[in-house]
């Protein structure tokens, strides 16, 4: 089909180019028998406005118009041909084709017999950072990474940041106390902008191979280096964040990240006072203090694996610095007698002595580095202690509500769960998101369109264009992706229009919002919770429990989804604990608590309440097994900061 269309287009272009000159030459031959003579020129100067000269002028204008059109067509065709040639020249061959082409070329060049083999070539032997002693030891290739506001991160570092961000929410889930008002306002605070930008950038990417997760970004010489250039401070911050991520995955104390106080004040002035509270980071005043923290032997297990400790300083390094075994010294002092790497703002690095390029380094400005370090900090609130006998208190609805945006549009009133409705449009966002029209699921072609539907369900009062863009594509300038948003909305409306005449996404003033007549399961859950909180009718919380069919947008890892997802989960956990506290039947109380654990298997207080109920029923073995399983789950997830009680 495309070939026929292109052939027809080429035929039309050739006709436009060829037919006009043929017609002009045929029809005007009698008017232009040849070049004008000197007598005709004198007559034209004497009387220029004659029928013959006017006809000649019109013919000349026609030829000029055709020449302009032909020139435009020729230039456009040449430009497209040149672009196509450039694309073909840069087209990367798939690995099997490239190997076959190399084999054929080698056979032709050497004129030797070649027997093809089905065995793949041997993979290069992996080397550690300590084995890369010279820049020319390995060929330099462009590293895959993520651009964020204020810097650039290698791909594996970005994945580690996303993992650390997930641990933040697991810690918050663990520390929440269902049935009691939240006293910490930061528990549902979204993560910093740089973190969400990293999450969005790698949302559809597979994690890096396990073999690369322990390596230091940009292998450093054993003697250490001096960073110079416009990106020196940015590279030092990136190296600090990268090494802290590595240190967090190692056993306690095996990999140290040490920074002097003058370096932290220069690189991260906003957190200089609290830097010592960051896990894995040791702040010292002098290099002599750093030497006291490092192991006495230079043959430590971490050094052997290519992940030596890092000592970052900005103070002068003397010709004979203190012995720092198993560590790499990185200094920002301009006079330090160490090998110098020059780094630009984009992380591109060159060895100053040899002129050879070095691997691209992670670079971060102070804002981006502070944002990323925020996800590494351990929670300051202590984990909940044993409280099995404490009765659950009625929740504070102001604390349980999902955060909303300011609005000039009257938000829709969610229906009561008992209210009947004939609305054909249903939006399910609890569990797997789905849009149903007349009970038939509508296929949403674009993932961004599905995000918009869920986001507007979370914020029924609507969102502006800028708010939608910032939520869907964090870290990108709004003006660069606004067109993508309009395209997504247009495609969504076309998909819905093909099924029903009802509008689902409505634009009022400058805000997009869902049609209030849409049946949204999240709205019904919130209406049931509001009804239960305002009336103390027995069993009213059961309606909230029944309305919850799964996590908000289950299975999706959109950067903005965690705060409303956790708020919805806490709303339902509060319903379970409140209903359990009102129960007089101990077995029914146990059933409700066990159902809450299935919703959030990381929450510590739920396990303590359930274990206490098992103890009350005389099943102490089951109580101990429940707490042991919970402890193991926390350890595997990496959120077990302190021992939990295994006996009651």
C-alpha positions as a printed Julia matrix, in Angstrom:
648×3 Matrix{Float64}:
   0.0     0.0     0.0
   2.79    2.41    0.87
   4.66    1.53   -2.32
   1.63    2.27   -4.49
   1.06    5.57   -2.72
   4.68    6.57   -3.22
   4.56    5.59   -6.91
   1.43    7.67   -7.41
   3.06   10.63   -5.66
   6.17   10.37   -7.8
   4.01   10.24  -10.97
   2.17   13.41   -9.95
   5.46   15.22   -9.22
   6.93   14.22  -12.57
   3.76   15.37  -14.34
   3.92   18.75  -12.6
   7.56   19.15  -13.57
   7.29   17.95  -17.19
   3.84   19.01  -18.48
   4.01   22.83  -17.93
   7.21   23.41  -19.95
   5.88   21.2   -22.74
   2.66   23.21  -22.89
   4.51   26.53  -22.77
   6.9    25.49  -25.51
   4.04   24.21  -27.7
   1.53   27.02  -27.25
   3.89   29.99  -27.23
   6.18   28.99  -30.09
   4.4    31.37  -32.45
   4.76   34.31  -30.04
   8.46   33.73  -29.45
  10.01   32.86  -32.8
  13.51   33.7   -31.51
  15.63   36.19  -29.63
  14.53   39.85  -30.18
  16.46   41.9   -32.74
  17.9    45.37  -32.05
  15.04   46.95  -34.05
  12.44   45.15  -31.9
  14.2    46.28  -28.74
  14.17   49.93  -29.89
  10.47   49.64  -30.75
   9.75   48.13  -27.29
  11.61   50.96  -25.55
   9.63   53.48  -27.57
   6.22   51.84  -26.96
   6.46   49.08  -24.28
   2.73   48.49  -23.7
   1.73   46.73  -26.91
  -0.27   43.47  -27.15
   2.83   41.63  -28.34
   5.03   42.8   -25.45
   2.32   42.06  -22.86
   1.94   38.54  -24.22
   5.7    38.07  -24.12
   5.84   39.3   -20.53
   3.11   36.88  -19.42
   4.97   34.01  -21.08
   8.17   35.0   -19.28
   6.36   35.12  -15.92
   4.93   31.64  -16.57
   8.42   30.29  -17.24
   9.76   31.92  -14.08
   6.96   30.37  -11.98
   7.73   26.95  -13.4
  11.44   27.39  -12.73
  10.72   28.32   -9.1
   8.47   25.3    -8.65
  11.03   22.98  -10.24
  13.78   24.4    -8.0
  11.68   23.82   -4.87
  10.9    20.22   -5.84
  14.55   19.51   -6.65
  15.86   20.96   -3.38
  13.25   19.08   -1.31
  14.04   15.78   -3.02
  17.78   16.31   -2.54
  17.31   17.09    1.15
  15.23   13.95    1.74
  17.7    11.83   -0.22
  20.59   13.21    1.84
  18.71   12.55    5.09
  17.97    8.99    4.0
  21.6     8.44    3.09
  22.69    9.74    6.49
  20.2     7.45    8.25
  21.43    4.4     6.34
  25.04    5.31    7.07
  24.36    5.47   10.83
  22.02    2.46   10.91
  23.53   -0.04   13.43
  23.6    -3.62   12.19
  22.17   -6.24   14.54
  24.9    -8.28   16.16
  24.46  -11.45   14.02
  24.48   -9.43   10.78
  27.49   -7.45   11.92
  29.36  -10.64   12.76
  28.48  -12.16    9.39
  29.53   -9.01    7.51
  32.84   -8.92    9.4
  33.51  -12.56    8.61
  32.81  -12.08    4.9
  34.99   -8.97    4.72
  37.82  -10.74    6.52
  37.62  -13.71    4.19
  37.72  -11.47    1.13
  40.65   -9.46    2.45
  42.79  -12.39    3.51
  41.67  -14.71    0.65
  41.75  -17.65    2.99
  39.3   -20.46    3.43
  36.78  -19.93    6.15
  34.57  -22.56    7.71
  31.5   -21.08    9.41
  30.75  -22.15   12.95
  27.6   -22.12   14.99
  29.44  -21.35   18.25
  29.23  -17.69   19.33
  32.47  -15.82   19.97
  33.85  -15.85   23.49
  32.64  -12.96   25.61
  35.3   -10.58   26.96
  36.51  -11.42   30.44
  35.06   -8.93   32.96
  37.6    -6.84   34.83
  37.33   -4.87   38.03
  37.99   -1.2    38.52
  41.48   -1.9    39.93
  42.52   -3.83   36.81
  41.95   -0.85   34.52
  45.27    0.86   35.08
  45.6     2.76   31.82
  43.05    4.66   29.73
  44.04    2.75   26.61
  43.45   -0.66   28.2
  39.9    -0.85   26.84
  38.08    0.95   24.02
  35.84    3.79   25.12
  32.16    3.57   24.23
  29.34    5.94   25.04
  27.65    4.88   28.25
  23.91    4.49   28.54
  22.43    6.86   31.08
  19.58    9.09   32.17
  19.38   12.86   31.84
  17.7    14.52   34.82
  17.27   18.17   35.78
  20.7    19.14   37.04
  22.76   16.21   35.86
  23.3    12.83   34.25
  23.35    9.34   35.8
  24.61    6.04   34.39
  21.88    3.52   33.75
  22.72    1.17   36.64
  22.95    4.08   39.1
  19.48    5.22   37.98
  18.09    1.73   38.68
  19.65    1.76   42.15
  18.02    5.13   42.83
  14.64    3.7    41.81
  15.22    0.75   44.16
  16.1     3.1    47.02
  12.93    5.1    46.32
  10.84    1.92   46.56
  12.44    1.19   49.93
  11.34    4.61   51.19
   7.7     3.66   50.66
   8.23    0.22   52.21
   9.65    1.88   55.33
   6.65    4.19   55.47
   4.3     1.23   55.12
   6.14   -0.59   57.88
   5.95    2.34   60.33
   2.29    3.27   59.75
  -0.02    2.59   62.69
  -3.47    1.66   61.33
  -6.46    3.02   63.15
  -4.56    5.97   64.58
  -4.13    9.48   63.17
  -0.89   10.08   61.31
   1.29   12.47   63.3
   4.07   12.65   60.69
   3.04   14.92   57.83
   5.89   13.61   55.64
   4.55   10.07   55.47
   2.58   10.78   52.27
   4.89   13.45   50.88
   5.92   12.75   47.27
   9.59   12.03   46.66
  11.82   14.83   45.29
  11.54   15.88   41.66
  14.89   14.41   40.62
  13.91   11.02   42.02
  10.6    10.95   40.16
  12.41   12.01   36.97
  14.74    9.02   37.35
  11.8     6.7    37.99
  10.01    7.93   34.89
  13.11    7.63   32.7
  13.69    3.94   33.53
  10.07    2.87   33.96
  10.15    0.62   30.87
  13.81   -0.41   31.05
  15.04   -3.76   32.39
  17.45   -3.64   35.35
  21.17   -3.8    34.56
  23.0    -7.14   34.71
  23.9    -8.2    38.22
  27.57   -8.33   37.29
  27.74   -4.55   36.88
  25.88   -3.47   40.0
  28.93   -3.5    42.24
  31.39   -1.71   39.98
  32.46    1.86   40.6
  31.44    4.33   37.93
  34.61    5.49   36.18
  37.49    3.26   37.41
  39.93    5.26   39.5
  43.72    4.92   39.65
  45.07    3.27   42.83
  46.79    6.51   43.82
  43.58    8.52   43.53
  42.77   11.45   41.26
  42.26   15.18   41.22
  39.08   16.39   39.53
  39.31   19.61   37.52
  37.24   21.48   34.97
  33.75   22.94   34.88
  32.18   19.68   35.99
  34.59   18.78   38.8
  32.17   19.57   41.65
  29.29   17.94   39.75
  31.35   14.78   39.21
  32.37   14.7    42.88
  28.7    14.8    43.91
  27.86   12.06   41.4
  30.7     9.89   42.67
  29.55   10.42   46.24
  25.97    9.34   45.46
  27.15    6.36   43.41
  29.45    5.08   46.13
  26.79    5.52   48.84
  24.42    3.37   46.78
  27.1     0.68   46.54
  27.91    0.91   50.25
  24.25    0.41   51.18
  24.2    -2.94   49.37
  27.34   -4.21   51.11
  27.63   -5.71   54.6
  27.97   -3.09   57.29
  31.44   -1.58   57.41
  32.94   -3.36   54.38
  32.72   -0.35   52.07
  33.3     3.1    53.5
  32.41    6.47   52.03
  34.42    9.17   53.8
  34.19   12.88   53.05
  35.96   15.75   54.74
  33.93   18.54   56.28
  35.31   21.18   53.92
  34.34   19.06   50.9
  30.77   18.51   52.12
  30.41   22.24   52.86
  31.56   23.03   49.32
  29.52   20.39   47.49
  26.31   20.17   49.58
  26.02   23.26   51.78
  22.3    22.76   52.47
  22.85   19.42   54.2
  26.35   19.95   55.59
  25.03   19.97   59.17
  23.05   16.74   58.78
  25.34   14.86   56.35
  26.63   12.58   59.09
  23.13   11.09   59.47
  23.16    9.67   55.92
  23.72    5.9    56.15
  27.19    4.85   55.05
  28.61    8.38   55.0
  31.38    9.31   57.42
  32.27   13.0    57.8
  35.78   13.76   59.11
  37.83   16.91   59.52
  41.21   15.61   58.31
  42.63   12.79   56.21
  44.34   11.45   59.32
  40.89   10.78   60.79
  39.93    9.04   57.55
  42.97    6.76   57.85
  41.8     5.7    61.3
  38.43    4.53   59.88
  39.89    2.39   57.07
  40.98   -1.23   57.61
  44.67   -1.78   58.39
  45.19   -4.2    55.47
  45.05   -3.07   51.84
  43.91   -6.54   50.75
  40.38   -6.24   52.01
  37.61   -8.23   50.36
  36.0    -5.11   48.93
  39.2    -3.94   47.29
  39.65   -7.37   45.73
  36.18   -7.12   44.2
  36.86   -3.73   42.67
  34.68   -1.65   45.03
  37.23    0.17   47.2
  36.22    2.73   49.77
  36.05    6.38   48.69
  37.75    9.31   50.42
  36.51   12.64   49.05
  38.3    15.81   50.1
  38.79   19.4    49.07
  41.72   20.19   51.34
  45.34   20.18   50.08
  46.86   16.73   49.66
  50.57   16.7    50.51
  53.2    14.81   48.54
  53.11   12.14   51.24
  49.43   11.75   52.21
  48.52    9.45   55.08
  48.32    5.76   54.27
  44.77    4.99   53.11
  44.7     1.23   52.35
  41.88   -0.1    50.22
  40.59    3.4    49.38
  40.64    5.8    46.46
  41.3     9.45   47.24
  39.41   12.0    45.12
  40.38   15.61   45.73
  39.18   18.94   44.4
  42.35   20.76   45.47
  43.99   22.44   42.47
  47.5    21.86   43.8
  47.24   18.21   44.73
  50.09   16.06   43.27
  47.73   13.42   41.88
  46.7    12.33   38.36
  44.22   14.88   37.01
  40.96   14.19   35.21
  39.2    17.08   33.53
  35.41   16.79   33.6
  32.85   18.91   31.77
  29.3    19.64   32.91
  27.98   16.62   31.01
  30.34   14.16   32.69
  32.7    13.63   29.76
  36.14   12.99   31.23
  39.67   13.25   29.83
  42.94   12.19   31.47
  44.91   15.44   31.65
  48.3    13.7    31.43
  47.65   11.38   28.48
  44.79   13.17   26.73
  42.87    9.9    26.58
  39.12    9.89   27.31
  37.92    8.22   30.47
  34.48    6.69   31.13
  31.7     9.22   31.49
  31.07   10.12   35.13
  27.83   10.72   36.95
  27.37   14.5    37.34
  24.88   16.23   39.64
  24.33   19.78   40.77
  23.7    20.46   44.44
  19.89   20.33   44.09
  19.86   17.03   42.22
  22.37   15.45   44.61
  20.36   16.6    47.65
  17.2    15.11   46.12
  18.87   11.76   45.51
  20.47   11.63   48.95
  17.01   12.17   50.47
  15.97    8.63   49.45
  19.06    7.16   51.12
  18.33    8.63   54.55
  16.82    6.27   57.09
  13.51    7.32   58.68
  13.92    9.4    61.81
  10.79    8.0    63.42
  11.22    4.82   65.38
   9.42    1.69   64.36
   6.27    1.04   66.33
   6.82   -0.92   69.49
   4.66   -3.74   70.83
   1.09   -2.54   71.03
  -0.97   -5.68   70.74
  -3.25   -4.73   73.6
  -3.77   -1.12   72.54
  -7.26   -0.6    71.16
  -7.5     0.87   67.67
  -8.84    4.4    67.64
 -11.23    5.92   65.13
  -9.33    7.38   62.22
  -9.1    11.05   61.46
 -10.65   11.52   57.99
  -8.52   14.62   57.37
  -5.44   12.43   57.7
  -6.81    9.63   55.55
  -7.94   11.65   52.57
  -5.86   11.52   49.43
  -4.06   14.85   48.86
  -5.92   16.97   46.34
  -4.98   19.91   44.16
  -6.43   23.39   44.48
  -9.35   23.81   42.14
 -11.66   26.36   40.62
 -13.94   23.59   39.37
 -16.58   22.11   41.64
 -15.45   18.52   42.23
 -17.95   15.74   41.53
 -19.78   14.23   44.46
 -18.99   10.49   44.66
 -22.06    8.28   44.84
 -22.95    6.45   48.0
 -22.24    2.73   47.72
 -25.96    1.94   48.01
 -27.01    4.35   45.29
 -28.14    2.74   42.06
 -27.03    4.21   38.78
 -27.67    3.58   35.12
 -24.37    5.1    34.0
 -22.85    3.03   31.21
 -19.32    4.41   31.69
 -17.33    2.78   34.49
 -13.71    3.43   35.45
 -11.96    0.86   37.58
  -8.71    2.05   39.18
  -8.56   -0.27   42.21
  -6.64   -3.29   41.04
  -5.91   -3.43   37.32
  -7.12   -0.16   35.73
  -9.83   -0.55   33.13
 -12.41    1.61   31.36
 -15.7    -0.16   30.74
 -18.55    1.06   28.56
 -21.75   -1.0    28.74
 -19.76   -3.55   30.74
 -17.28   -4.03   27.87
 -13.65   -3.05   28.43
 -12.29   -0.38   26.11
  -8.78   -0.94   24.78
  -6.59    2.03   25.73
  -3.78    2.13   23.19
  -1.49    4.61   24.94
  -0.09    4.04   28.42
  -0.09    7.81   28.99
  -3.86    7.85   28.32
  -4.38    5.23   31.02
  -2.28    7.33   33.39
  -4.46   10.36   32.68
  -7.64    8.43   33.53
  -6.2     7.18   36.84
  -4.74   10.58   37.7
  -8.08   12.31   37.13
  -9.81    9.65   39.23
  -7.4    10.44   42.07
  -8.01   14.18   41.57
 -11.72   14.53   40.69
 -11.4    18.31   40.93
  -9.19   18.15   37.84
  -5.7    19.09   36.75
  -4.24   21.72   34.46
  -2.17   21.0    31.38
   1.02   21.82   33.28
   0.08   19.55   36.18
  -0.66   16.64   33.85
   2.6    17.1    31.97
   4.64   17.33   35.19
   3.01   14.17   36.54
   3.33   12.06   33.38
   6.75   13.26   32.23
   8.62   14.61   35.27
  11.98   16.18   34.62
  11.11   17.32   31.1
  10.3    20.97   30.3
   6.54   21.33   30.04
   6.64   23.14   26.7
   8.53   20.25   25.07
   5.91   17.59   25.86
   2.67   19.58   25.78
   2.08   18.41   22.21
   2.49   14.81   23.38
  -0.23   15.4    25.98
  -2.65   16.83   23.41
  -1.98   13.9    21.08
  -2.66   11.45   23.91
  -5.9    13.18   24.9
  -7.05   13.31   21.27
  -6.37    9.6    20.82
  -8.2     8.8    24.07
 -11.25   10.8    23.05
 -11.29    9.17   19.62
 -11.18    5.73   21.23
 -14.07    6.57   23.56
 -16.07    8.3    20.8
 -15.95    5.11   18.74
 -17.85    3.31   21.52
 -20.14    5.89   23.12
 -21.3     9.45   22.71
 -20.69   10.16   26.4
 -17.69   12.24   27.35
 -15.32   10.8    29.92
 -12.59   13.47   30.03
 -14.06   16.99   30.16
 -12.2    20.28   29.76
 -13.66   23.05   31.95
 -11.98   26.44   32.02
  -8.29   25.49   32.09
  -8.65   22.09   33.8
  -9.25   18.54   32.66
 -11.45   16.33   34.83
 -13.61   13.25   34.59
 -17.3    13.58   33.83
 -19.02   13.52   37.26
 -21.48   10.95   35.9
 -18.67    8.43   35.45
 -18.88    5.51   37.88
 -15.43    5.39   39.54
 -14.73    2.69   42.13
 -12.27    4.92   44.0
 -14.95    7.58   44.44
 -17.36    4.98   45.83
 -14.69    3.82   48.28
 -14.1     7.36   49.47
 -17.84    7.99   49.8
 -18.22    4.82   51.88
 -15.33    5.88   54.14
 -16.81    9.35   54.6
 -20.18    7.86   55.45
 -18.62    5.49   58.0
 -16.53    8.23   59.61
 -19.53   10.52   60.09
 -21.9     7.83   61.34
 -21.07    5.29   64.02
 -23.48    2.71   62.66
 -22.42   -0.86   63.46
 -20.79   -2.57   60.51
 -20.49    0.63   58.46
 -16.76    0.04   57.91
 -17.54   -3.25   56.19
 -18.76   -1.24   53.2
 -15.27    0.29   52.88
 -13.67   -3.15   53.1
 -16.01   -4.53   50.43
 -15.38   -1.57   48.1
 -11.6    -2.17   48.07
 -10.68   -4.57   45.26
  -6.92   -4.03   45.12
  -4.11   -1.49   45.23
  -4.6     1.7    43.27
  -3.41    1.02   39.68
  -1.93   -2.3    40.71
   1.04   -3.4    38.62
   1.99    0.11   37.47
   5.07    1.98   38.71
   4.24    5.52   37.63
   6.33    8.05   39.62
   3.31    9.97   40.91
   1.25    6.95   41.99
   2.87    6.1    45.34
   1.35    8.86   47.55
  -2.31    8.29   46.51
  -1.78    4.53   46.43
  -0.46    4.54   49.99
  -3.21    6.92   51.15
  -5.87    4.58   49.73
  -4.2     1.54   51.3
  -4.09    3.27   54.71
  -7.75    4.18   54.4
  -8.66    0.51   54.01
  -6.24   -0.65   56.73
  -7.86    1.83   59.11
 -11.24    0.39   58.17
 -10.05   -3.13   59.03
  -8.53   -2.19   62.39
 -11.48   -0.02   63.37
 -13.91   -2.8    62.49
 -11.74   -5.31   64.36
 -11.67   -3.14   67.49
 -15.47   -3.01   67.48
 -15.82   -6.79   67.24
 -16.78   -8.85   70.27
 -16.07  -12.17   68.56
 -12.3   -12.86   68.86
 -12.28  -15.11   65.78
 -13.93  -12.42   63.66
 -11.42   -9.89   65.02
  -8.59  -12.22   63.98
 -10.1   -12.64   60.51
 -10.22   -8.89   59.96
  -6.61   -8.42   61.1
  -5.4   -11.25   58.88
  -7.24   -9.7    55.93
  -5.46   -6.41   56.64
  -2.07   -8.19   56.63
  -2.87   -9.57   53.18
  -3.39   -5.98   52.01
  -0.11   -4.78   53.54
   2.27   -7.6    54.54
   4.97   -5.09   55.58
   3.09   -3.21   58.3
   4.59   -3.97   61.69
   1.71   -2.98   63.96
  -0.74   -5.19   62.06
   1.5    -8.19   62.74
   1.8    -7.26   66.4
  -1.98   -6.87   66.76
  -2.57  -10.17   64.97
   0.05  -11.99   67.03
  -1.53  -10.61   70.17
  -4.92  -11.93   69.07
  -3.41  -15.37   68.33
  -1.87  -15.37   71.79
  -5.26  -14.51   73.27
  -6.75  -17.53   71.46
  -3.98  -19.75   72.82
  -2.07  -20.29   69.55
   1.36  -19.02   70.62
   3.19  -21.08   67.99
   1.26  -19.39   65.19
   1.95  -15.98   66.74
   5.71  -16.64   66.86
   5.68  -17.99   63.29
   3.8   -14.9    62.06
   6.34  -12.51   63.58
   9.26  -14.58   62.27
   7.82  -14.55   58.74
   7.32  -10.8    58.95
  10.9   -10.3    60.1
  12.21  -12.4    57.22
  10.12  -10.43   54.73
  11.52   -7.15   56.04
  15.08   -8.48   55.86
  14.68   -9.64   52.26
  13.2    -6.26   51.31
  16.07   -4.39   52.99
  13.94   -2.44   55.46
  14.81   -4.21   58.7
  16.67   -1.48   60.59
  16.18   -2.84   64.08
  15.18   -6.17   65.63
  11.52   -6.81   66.2
  10.06   -8.82   69.02
   9.67  -12.54   68.29
   7.93  -13.42   71.53
   5.09  -11.8    73.3
